[in-house]
Amino acid sequence: MFIPHTPQDREEMLQKIGVSSVKELLAQIPQDLLYPVLDLPRALSEQELSAHVRALAARNKPLKNFIGAGIYEHFIPAAVQALSSRGEFLTAYTPYQAEASQGTLQTIYEFQSCICSLFDMDVATASHYDGATALAEAVLACLRITGRKEILISAALHPHYKEVLRTYVRHQPGVCVKESPFGADGALDLAALEKNLSAQTACFVLPTPNFLGCLERANEVAARVHQAGALLTAVVNPLALGVMQTPGSYGADFAVAEGQPLGNAMNFGGPGLGIMTAKKAYMRQLPGRIVGIAKDKNGRRAFVLTLQAREQHIRREKASSNICSNEALCALNAVIYLTLLGPQGLREVAELNLERAHQLAERLEKLPGFKRKFTAPFFNEFVLECPVPAKQIVRKLEKKGIGAGYALGADFKGLENCLLVCATETKTEADLQAYADALGGI
């Protein structure tokens, strides 16, 4: 009973199978299991529906956004959407027989190449569902490689990433997830890390910047992790790599990220773009697909799937993962964005993020009762300690048209008065001052 069927179509089908109504057709199903009859208003015409939706949208209150916490507001050049929305991309962005589409394979190859260059890593996959699932897949690879059962993560890892990771390993026999604390400066407590690393540790998950915005001493962490015989999985902000040291430079075995900051809109939190990279030695442990270059029988360049460790291509029990969503349109946005900016442009955008966030922090710290909670270096977001619970600040500034930040109390005990504040290149001097004035006014 699909929408395109007219009442006459339905009557003819019911007569053909010998029943007088849909109710009679479903009579054998207990009434309490049937979906209730919906009391819907009359159907609207296209013109009426458009007007209705516009009226609903007008009720939204626009906020000047200073919220980060994993999804970030960045300027996206118009060319990104103009190119990725072309018909040849929109109609072929995720073919199940990708090996037949040279255009799709080329865009994935270019994406992988850009990501390898940006991360300074040997190999990148086609993409994953989001940053959290990319991390979980990397950790599963570490378990397979080391044969160990303990996963050690930073306590300052994104709370949602923690939940996804625990969901992935919940039914893995003997596998456990432990947290290593951060210190008073907001960065990882290195002494505690040394104590927590053991002969059972398969990997350590290092977010930098971490969820609190703080940059980690990645070289020192990597040395300790590898000395314990464990693998290092880094979680990074790809845009921050325009000014930060790369995962490859400090010897990360795997490096993952949420690729949304690279030319993808926030879209109420999704879709995301899971980025996953690794050292060449671990290439065959990667899930999903890897695109490479070969030659056809006439000697011409041809893009091919060179590694296909997913359940659609090999026996399910041999697949490195059974969840290998390829966010190809989001990856296309990312590669167009990176190509438009180039290395220098990406660095300039990253520097603007760094500058805006530090300018805002300086202004807010001048307000009575407010101070920066942690002293570790930060990129484009920081923790602001408030004289009252952060949730109150969020509610009050919302009434002034400002998204004040992310209240940390629900995720971190003892940080109930702390607000995670973000400022990107989209914020002007006037925006920063307006935030400071609004905060001072309450």
PDB file of C-alpha atoms in Angstrom, residues 61-75 260 264-269 353 356-357 360 364 380-382 394 397-398 400-407 419-428 430-432 434-436 438:
ATOM      1  CA  LYS A  61      16.126  31.191  17.064  1.00  0.00           C
ATOM      2  CA  PRO A  62      19.525  31.763  15.431  1.00  0.00           C
ATOM      3  CA  LEU A  63      22.406  31.622  17.909  1.00  0.00           C
ATOM      4  CA  LYS A  64      25.897  33.037  17.603  1.00  0.00           C
ATOM      5  CA  ASN A  65      27.618  29.706  18.086  1.00  0.00           C
ATOM      6  CA  PHE A  66      30.519  29.197  20.509  1.00  0.00           C
ATOM      7  CA  ILE A  67      29.860  25.471  20.935  1.00  0.00           C
ATOM      8  CA  GLY A  68      32.451  22.940  19.748  1.00  0.00           C
ATOM      9  CA  ALA A  69      32.740  19.606  21.555  1.00  0.00           C
ATOM     10  CA  GLY A  70      33.383  17.525  18.438  1.00  0.00           C
ATOM     11  CA  ILE A  71      31.343  19.316  15.750  1.00  0.00           C
ATOM     12  CA  TYR A  72      32.661  22.706  14.632  1.00  0.00           C
ATOM     13  CA  GLU A  73      31.385  25.703  12.724  1.00  0.00           C
ATOM     14  CA  HIS A  74      33.776  26.642   9.920  1.00  0.00           C
ATOM     15  CA  PHE A  75      33.510  28.705   6.777  1.00  0.00           C
ATOM     16  CA  GLN A 260      33.469  17.201   9.646  1.00  0.00           C
ATOM     17  CA  ASN A 264      31.274  19.635   5.906  1.00  0.00           C
ATOM     18  CA  ALA A 265      28.457  21.581   7.575  1.00  0.00           C
ATOM     19  CA  MET A 266      27.429  20.878  11.167  1.00  0.00           C
ATOM     20  CA  ASN A 267      23.956  19.630  10.126  1.00  0.00           C
ATOM     21  CA  PHE A 268      22.754  19.209  13.729  1.00  0.00           C
ATOM     22  CA  GLY A 269      25.602  16.776  14.399  1.00  0.00           C
ATOM     23  CA  ASN A 353      41.244  29.347  14.861  1.00  0.00           C
ATOM     24  CA  ARG A 356      40.336  33.696  17.787  1.00  0.00           C
ATOM     25  CA  ALA A 357      40.139  31.204  20.655  1.00  0.00           C
ATOM     26  CA  LEU A 360      38.301  35.148  23.464  1.00  0.00           C
ATOM     27  CA  LEU A 364      36.678  36.239  29.326  1.00  0.00           C
ATOM     28  CA  ASN A 380      40.352  26.482  19.264  1.00  0.00           C
ATOM     29  CA  GLU A 381      38.462  25.596  22.438  1.00  0.00           C
ATOM     30  CA  PHE A 382      39.144  25.904  26.148  1.00  0.00           C
ATOM     31  CA  VAL A 394      24.137  28.326  28.862  1.00  0.00           C
ATOM     32  CA  LEU A 397      23.151  33.419  27.188  1.00  0.00           C
ATOM     33  CA  GLU A 398      20.768  31.441  25.002  1.00  0.00           C
ATOM     34  CA  LYS A 400      20.645  36.681  24.446  1.00  0.00           C
ATOM     35  CA  GLY A 401      21.106  34.796  21.168  1.00  0.00           C
ATOM     36  CA  ILE A 402      24.453  33.193  22.076  1.00  0.00           C
ATOM     37  CA  GLY A 403      25.348  29.502  22.187  1.00  0.00           C
ATOM     38  CA  ALA A 404      27.717  29.862  25.140  1.00  0.00           C
ATOM     39  CA  GLY A 405      29.423  26.483  24.975  1.00  0.00           C
ATOM     40  CA  TYR A 406      29.164  22.938  26.287  1.00  0.00           C
ATOM     41  CA  ALA A 407      28.458  22.402  29.999  1.00  0.00           C
ATOM     42  CA  LEU A 419      32.056  25.484  30.253  1.00  0.00           C
ATOM     43  CA  LEU A 420      33.814  24.237  27.119  1.00  0.00           C
ATOM     44  CA  VAL A 421      34.000  27.289  24.825  1.00  0.00           C
ATOM     45  CA  CYS A 422      34.994  27.264  21.145  1.00  0.00           C
ATOM     46  CA  ALA A 423      35.900  30.071  18.738  1.00  0.00           C
ATOM     47  CA  THR A 424      36.748  29.392  15.097  1.00  0.00           C
ATOM     48  CA  GLU A 425      37.659  31.546  12.102  1.00  0.00           C
ATOM     49  CA  THR A 426      33.941  32.329  11.680  1.00  0.00           C
ATOM     50  CA  LYS A 427      34.019  34.671  14.693  1.00  0.00           C
ATOM     51  CA  THR A 428      34.862  38.357  14.262  1.00  0.00           C
ATOM     52  CA  ALA A 430      32.760  42.083  17.293  1.00  0.00           C
ATOM     53  CA  ASP A 431      31.472  38.545  17.960  1.00  0.00           C
ATOM     54  CA  LEU A 432      34.122  37.955  20.617  1.00  0.00           C
ATOM     55  CA  ALA A 434      29.596  40.584  22.190  1.00  0.00           C
ATOM     56  CA  TYR A 435      30.156  37.249  23.956  1.00  0.00           C
ATOM     57  CA  ALA A 436      32.301  38.880  26.632  1.00  0.00           C
ATOM     58  CA  ALA A 438      26.864  39.216  27.416  1.00  0.00           C
TER      59      ALA A 438
END
